[in-house]
């Protein structure tokens, strides 16, 4: 089964007729690690499905690069507000690994909403993204960087082995040296 | 115009025929200030529209009450994950003012998705909620409590005049005494 159809099917049943229309609207691209898909200040005009690879969302805060979150295949993503409202986005998105990514134009992503399965998929995807954002928010509101790092260890978060430490530290809201101290402390326990 | 129809119309055009079906699915309730609409550990079975009033979402973290965010009329809300998946929610929701709230059952909220206007409204509402959650997340990741408080002042956030200080402090992730210090410092500048 096509990897994107497989991903869709984890949200809703996608009949053949609908899948054929969706399949015609997506294009496969290969991006080297370190490629910027979207730069802060641009309008995001695509919906993406990452089949293989890993990406980082970040913003520039007073010139400092701050990691918002990571996206690991298989996952569907975009810079939502910019994509929906045609506004200049604050997000930058870059690949942290060589990645296989399917792209759909905004026109198709909205046009296909007439298909019941695509419509249901988009709604459920939005729910999932909202829920995941809320989980990160709750963690930041209620846990220290060390607690959050411990949880990543416990959950064997694949980010830990696949992402440079500086980005993990930034995601945890701390300096790389602080992350080193936490790691050292935990390894001594 | 009915206040809920007016709210819907800020997202999408809602024809008379669809509105009549939506109107039949909502019930008006009056809640005194301090009423708990949902308790952590319960399943959220309703979609709410607050016509008048103000609510607080909070979680219990190791027995400590932590404010996640506030919801001010007019706004549509639920405890999304619990509502969608029938799972026991972590959120508690309480009124902080006497409130006028319209309620819709889960069955109706999902059944009405067949109506194009309701379907579009739900999708756009999810986008809006996701965006608002991301804004709070970005602020917490990148700003100090004092910076966030200053921004609330600049934006003349109505929460400042309508919510007890202890909840604002909790929302900012600090102790009430720290919020007092920030206020004192700002008033001296």
mmCIF file with all atom_site columns, N, CA and C in Angstrom, chain A residues 70 145-147 149-150 152-153 157-170 172 174-189:
data_model
loop_
_atom_site.group_PDB
_atom_site.id
_atom_site.type_symbol
_atom_site.label_atom_id
_atom_site.label_alt_id
_atom_site.label_comp_id
_atom_site.label_asym_id
_atom_site.label_entity_id
_atom_site.label_seq_id
_atom_site.pdbx_PDB_ins_code
_atom_site.Cartn_x
_atom_site.Cartn_y
_atom_site.Cartn_z
_atom_site.occupancy
_atom_site.B_iso_or_equiv
_atom_site.pdbx_formal_charge
_atom_site.auth_seq_id
_atom_site.auth_comp_id
_atom_site.auth_asym_id
_atom_site.auth_atom_id
_atom_site.pdbx_PDB_model_num
ATOM 1   N N  . UNK A 1 70  ? 9.957  18.580 16.834 1.00 0.00 ? 70  UNK A N  1
ATOM 2   C CA . UNK A 1 70  ? 10.494 17.733 15.771 1.00 0.00 ? 70  UNK A CA 1
ATOM 3   C C  . UNK A 1 70  ? 9.347  16.948 15.136 1.00 0.00 ? 70  UNK A C  1
ATOM 4   N N  . UNK A 1 145 ? 13.212 21.067 32.839 1.00 0.00 ? 145 UNK A N  1
ATOM 5   C CA . UNK A 1 145 ? 13.901 20.524 31.666 1.00 0.00 ? 145 UNK A CA 1
ATOM 6   C C  . UNK A 1 145 ? 14.402 19.106 31.967 1.00 0.00 ? 145 UNK A C  1
ATOM 7   N N  . UNK A 1 146 ? 14.890 18.904 33.192 1.00 0.00 ? 146 UNK A N  1
ATOM 8   C CA . UNK A 1 146 ? 15.405 17.577 33.551 1.00 0.00 ? 146 UNK A CA 1
ATOM 9   C C  . UNK A 1 146 ? 14.292 16.524 33.540 1.00 0.00 ? 146 UNK A C  1
ATOM 10  N N  . UNK A 1 147 ? 13.129 16.882 34.067 1.00 0.00 ? 147 UNK A N  1
ATOM 11  C CA . UNK A 1 147 ? 11.998 15.942 34.056 1.00 0.00 ? 147 UNK A CA 1
ATOM 12  C C  . UNK A 1 147 ? 11.581 15.610 32.625 1.00 0.00 ? 147 UNK A C  1
ATOM 13  N N  . UNK A 1 149 ? 13.491 15.756 29.984 1.00 0.00 ? 149 UNK A N  1
ATOM 14  C CA . UNK A 1 149 ? 14.537 14.942 29.361 1.00 0.00 ? 149 UNK A CA 1
ATOM 15  C C  . UNK A 1 149 ? 14.429 13.482 29.832 1.00 0.00 ? 149 UNK A C  1
ATOM 16  N N  . UNK A 1 150 ? 14.167 13.318 31.133 1.00 0.00 ? 150 UNK A N  1
ATOM 17  C CA . UNK A 1 150 ? 13.980 11.965 31.687 1.00 0.00 ? 150 UNK A CA 1
ATOM 18  C C  . UNK A 1 150 ? 12.834 11.238 30.999 1.00 0.00 ? 150 UNK A C  1
ATOM 19  N N  . UNK A 1 152 ? 11.735 11.749 27.986 1.00 0.00 ? 152 UNK A N  1
ATOM 20  C CA . UNK A 1 152 ? 12.183 11.379 26.630 1.00 0.00 ? 152 UNK A CA 1
ATOM 21  C C  . UNK A 1 152 ? 13.009 10.086 26.690 1.00 0.00 ? 152 UNK A C  1
ATOM 22  N N  . UNK A 1 153 ? 13.841 9.964  27.731 1.00 0.00 ? 153 UNK A N  1
ATOM 23  C CA . UNK A 1 153 ? 14.644 8.744  27.907 1.00 0.00 ? 153 UNK A CA 1
ATOM 24  C C  . UNK A 1 153 ? 13.740 7.539  28.140 1.00 0.00 ? 153 UNK A C  1
ATOM 25  N N  . UNK A 1 157 ? 12.466 8.120  23.192 1.00 0.00 ? 157 UNK A N  1
ATOM 26  C CA . UNK A 1 157 ? 12.149 9.042  22.096 1.00 0.00 ? 157 UNK A CA 1
ATOM 27  C C  . UNK A 1 157 ? 13.250 8.969  21.034 1.00 0.00 ? 157 UNK A C  1
ATOM 28  N N  . UNK A 1 158 ? 12.880 8.610  19.788 1.00 0.00 ? 158 UNK A N  1
ATOM 29  C CA . UNK A 1 158 ? 13.898 8.451  18.742 1.00 0.00 ? 158 UNK A CA 1
ATOM 30  C C  . UNK A 1 158 ? 14.679 9.735  18.464 1.00 0.00 ? 158 UNK A C  1
ATOM 31  N N  . UNK A 1 159 ? 14.102 10.872 18.853 1.00 0.00 ? 159 UNK A N  1
ATOM 32  C CA . UNK A 1 159 ? 14.797 12.154 18.682 1.00 0.00 ? 159 UNK A CA 1
ATOM 33  C C  . UNK A 1 159 ? 16.170 12.118 19.358 1.00 0.00 ? 159 UNK A C  1
ATOM 34  N N  . UNK A 1 160 ? 16.242 11.440 20.504 1.00 0.00 ? 160 UNK A N  1
ATOM 35  C CA . UNK A 1 160 ? 17.479 11.437 21.299 1.00 0.00 ? 160 UNK A CA 1
ATOM 36  C C  . UNK A 1 160 ? 18.685 10.918 20.517 1.00 0.00 ? 160 UNK A C  1
ATOM 37  N N  . UNK A 1 161 ? 18.460 9.928  19.657 1.00 0.00 ? 161 UNK A N  1
ATOM 38  C CA . UNK A 1 161 ? 19.577 9.352  18.905 1.00 0.00 ? 161 UNK A CA 1
ATOM 39  C C  . UNK A 1 161 ? 19.757 9.979  17.526 1.00 0.00 ? 161 UNK A C  1
ATOM 40  N N  . UNK A 1 162 ? 18.790 10.752 17.115 1.00 0.00 ? 162 UNK A N  1
ATOM 41  C CA . UNK A 1 162 ? 18.825 11.214 15.721 1.00 0.00 ? 162 UNK A CA 1
ATOM 42  C C  . UNK A 1 162 ? 18.996 12.721 15.566 1.00 0.00 ? 162 UNK A C  1
ATOM 43  N N  . UNK A 1 163 ? 18.990 13.445 16.681 1.00 0.00 ? 163 UNK A N  1
ATOM 44  C CA . UNK A 1 163 ? 19.030 14.908 16.605 1.00 0.00 ? 163 UNK A CA 1
ATOM 45  C C  . UNK A 1 163 ? 20.242 15.438 17.383 1.00 0.00 ? 163 UNK A C  1
ATOM 46  N N  . UNK A 1 164 ? 20.978 16.404 16.820 1.00 0.00 ? 164 UNK A N  1
ATOM 47  C CA . UNK A 1 164 ? 22.109 16.992 17.541 1.00 0.00 ? 164 UNK A CA 1
ATOM 48  C C  . UNK A 1 164 ? 21.674 17.550 18.904 1.00 0.00 ? 164 UNK A C  1
ATOM 49  N N  . UNK A 1 165 ? 22.545 17.399 19.889 1.00 0.00 ? 165 UNK A N  1
ATOM 50  C CA . UNK A 1 165 ? 22.247 17.835 21.263 1.00 0.00 ? 165 UNK A CA 1
ATOM 51  C C  . UNK A 1 165 ? 21.796 19.285 21.339 1.00 0.00 ? 165 UNK A C  1
ATOM 52  N N  . UNK A 1 166 ? 22.401 20.137 20.533 1.00 0.00 ? 166 UNK A N  1
ATOM 53  C CA . UNK A 1 166 ? 22.059 21.572 20.653 1.00 0.00 ? 166 UNK A CA 1
ATOM 54  C C  . UNK A 1 166 ? 20.576 21.812 20.371 1.00 0.00 ? 166 UNK A C  1
ATOM 55  N N  . UNK A 1 167 ? 20.002 21.023 19.441 1.00 0.00 ? 167 UNK A N  1
ATOM 56  C CA . UNK A 1 167 ? 18.579 21.209 19.153 1.00 0.00 ? 167 UNK A CA 1
ATOM 57  C C  . UNK A 1 167 ? 17.703 20.630 20.270 1.00 0.00 ? 167 UNK A C  1
ATOM 58  N N  . UNK A 1 168 ? 18.151 19.530 20.870 1.00 0.00 ? 168 UNK A N  1
ATOM 59  C CA . UNK A 1 168 ? 17.391 18.949 21.991 1.00 0.00 ? 168 UNK A CA 1
ATOM 60  C C  . UNK A 1 168 ? 17.400 19.931 23.166 1.00 0.00 ? 168 UNK A C  1
ATOM 61  N N  . UNK A 1 169 ? 18.573 20.523 23.428 1.00 0.00 ? 169 UNK A N  1
ATOM 62  C CA . UNK A 1 169 ? 18.673 21.511 24.516 1.00 0.00 ? 169 UNK A CA 1
ATOM 63  C C  . UNK A 1 169 ? 17.726 22.679 24.242 1.00 0.00 ? 169 UNK A C  1
ATOM 64  N N  . UNK A 1 170 ? 17.732 23.164 23.015 1.00 0.00 ? 170 UNK A N  1
ATOM 65  C CA . UNK A 1 170 ? 16.874 24.290 22.655 1.00 0.00 ? 170 UNK A CA 1
ATOM 66  C C  . UNK A 1 170 ? 15.399 23.924 22.830 1.00 0.00 ? 170 UNK A C  1
ATOM 67  N N  . UNK A 1 172 ? 14.249 21.845 24.925 1.00 0.00 ? 172 UNK A N  1
ATOM 68  C CA . UNK A 1 172 ? 13.993 21.777 26.371 1.00 0.00 ? 172 UNK A CA 1
ATOM 69  C C  . UNK A 1 172 ? 14.097 23.156 27.032 1.00 0.00 ? 172 UNK A C  1
ATOM 70  N N  . UNK A 1 174 ? 16.871 25.013 27.380 1.00 0.00 ? 174 UNK A N  1
ATOM 71  C CA . UNK A 1 174 ? 18.084 25.195 28.179 1.00 0.00 ? 174 UNK A CA 1
ATOM 72  C C  . UNK A 1 174 ? 19.309 25.311 27.258 1.00 0.00 ? 174 UNK A C  1
ATOM 73  N N  . UNK A 1 175 ? 20.428 25.705 27.855 1.00 0.00 ? 175 UNK A N  1
ATOM 74  C CA . UNK A 1 175 ? 21.688 25.786 27.120 1.00 0.00 ? 175 UNK A CA 1
ATOM 75  C C  . UNK A 1 175 ? 22.261 24.380 26.934 1.00 0.00 ? 175 UNK A C  1
ATOM 76  N N  . UNK A 1 176 ? 23.035 24.158 25.858 1.00 0.00 ? 176 UNK A N  1
ATOM 77  C CA . UNK A 1 176 ? 23.653 22.847 25.637 1.00 0.00 ? 176 UNK A CA 1
ATOM 78  C C  . UNK A 1 176 ? 24.487 22.377 26.853 1.00 0.00 ? 176 UNK A C  1
ATOM 79  N N  . UNK A 1 177 ? 25.158 23.338 27.522 1.00 0.00 ? 177 UNK A N  1
ATOM 80  C CA . UNK A 1 177 ? 25.968 22.962 28.694 1.00 0.00 ? 177 UNK A CA 1
ATOM 81  C C  . UNK A 1 177 ? 25.071 22.399 29.806 1.00 0.00 ? 177 UNK A C  1
ATOM 82  N N  . UNK A 1 178 ? 23.883 22.970 29.968 1.00 0.00 ? 178 UNK A N  1
ATOM 83  C CA . UNK A 1 178 ? 22.963 22.479 31.002 1.00 0.00 ? 178 UNK A CA 1
ATOM 84  C C  . UNK A 1 178 ? 22.508 21.059 30.672 1.00 0.00 ? 178 UNK A C  1
ATOM 85  N N  . UNK A 1 179 ? 22.284 20.800 29.386 1.00 0.00 ? 179 UNK A N  1
ATOM 86  C CA . UNK A 1 179 ? 21.883 19.447 28.993 1.00 0.00 ? 179 UNK A CA 1
ATOM 87  C C  . UNK A 1 179 ? 23.028 18.467 29.281 1.00 0.00 ? 179 UNK A C  1
ATOM 88  N N  . UNK A 1 180 ? 24.265 18.890 29.023 1.00 0.00 ? 180 UNK A N  1
ATOM 89  C CA . UNK A 1 180 ? 25.423 18.039 29.334 1.00 0.00 ? 180 UNK A CA 1
ATOM 90  C C  . UNK A 1 180 ? 25.467 17.718 30.827 1.00 0.00 ? 180 UNK A C  1
ATOM 91  N N  . UNK A 1 181 ? 25.219 18.727 31.661 1.00 0.00 ? 181 UNK A N  1
ATOM 92  C CA . UNK A 1 181 ? 25.229 18.520 33.114 1.00 0.00 ? 181 UNK A CA 1
ATOM 93  C C  . UNK A 1 181 ? 24.147 17.521 33.520 1.00 0.00 ? 181 UNK A C  1
ATOM 94  N N  . UNK A 1 182 ? 22.958 17.673 32.941 1.00 0.00 ? 182 UNK A N  1
ATOM 95  C CA . UNK A 1 182 ? 21.854 16.753 33.261 1.00 0.00 ? 182 UNK A CA 1
ATOM 96  C C  . UNK A 1 182 ? 22.246 15.325 32.864 1.00 0.00 ? 182 UNK A C  1
ATOM 97  N N  . UNK A 1 183 ? 22.816 15.191 31.669 1.00 0.00 ? 183 UNK A N  1
ATOM 98  C CA . UNK A 1 183 ? 23.223 13.865 31.189 1.00 0.00 ? 183 UNK A CA 1
ATOM 99  C C  . UNK A 1 183 ? 24.263 13.255 32.107 1.00 0.00 ? 183 UNK A C  1
ATOM 100 N N  . UNK A 1 184 ? 25.230 14.068 32.519 1.00 0.00 ? 184 UNK A N  1
ATOM 101 C CA . UNK A 1 184 ? 26.319 13.588 33.386 1.00 0.00 ? 184 UNK A CA 1
ATOM 102 C C  . UNK A 1 184 ? 25.730 13.132 34.733 1.00 0.00 ? 184 UNK A C  1
ATOM 103 N N  . UNK A 1 185 ? 24.862 13.967 35.270 1.00 0.00 ? 185 UNK A N  1
ATOM 104 C CA . UNK A 1 185 ? 24.234 13.678 36.568 1.00 0.00 ? 185 UNK A CA 1
ATOM 105 C C  . UNK A 1 185 ? 23.460 12.350 36.493 1.00 0.00 ? 185 UNK A C  1
ATOM 106 N N  . UNK A 1 186 ? 22.680 12.184 35.411 1.00 0.00 ? 186 UNK A N  1
ATOM 107 C CA . UNK A 1 186 ? 21.862 10.970 35.286 1.00 0.00 ? 186 UNK A CA 1
ATOM 108 C C  . UNK A 1 186 ? 22.740 9.733  35.097 1.00 0.00 ? 186 UNK A C  1
ATOM 109 N N  . UNK A 1 187 ? 23.872 9.902  34.390 1.00 0.00 ? 187 UNK A N  1
ATOM 110 C CA . UNK A 1 187 ? 24.738 8.740  34.141 1.00 0.00 ? 187 UNK A CA 1
ATOM 111 C C  . UNK A 1 187 ? 25.442 8.310  35.418 1.00 0.00 ? 187 UNK A C  1
ATOM 112 N N  . UNK A 1 188 ? 25.545 9.213  36.402 1.00 0.00 ? 188 UNK A N  1
ATOM 113 C CA . UNK A 1 188 ? 26.213 8.881  37.671 1.00 0.00 ? 188 UNK A CA 1
ATOM 114 C C  . UNK A 1 188 ? 25.261 8.253  38.676 1.00 0.00 ? 188 UNK A C  1
ATOM 115 N N  . UNK A 1 189 ? 23.947 8.338  38.369 1.00 0.00 ? 189 UNK A N  1
ATOM 116 C CA . UNK A 1 189 ? 22.955 7.823  39.346 1.00 0.00 ? 189 UNK A CA 1
ATOM 117 C C  . UNK A 1 189 ? 22.804 6.310  39.241 1.00 0.00 ? 189 UNK A C  1
#
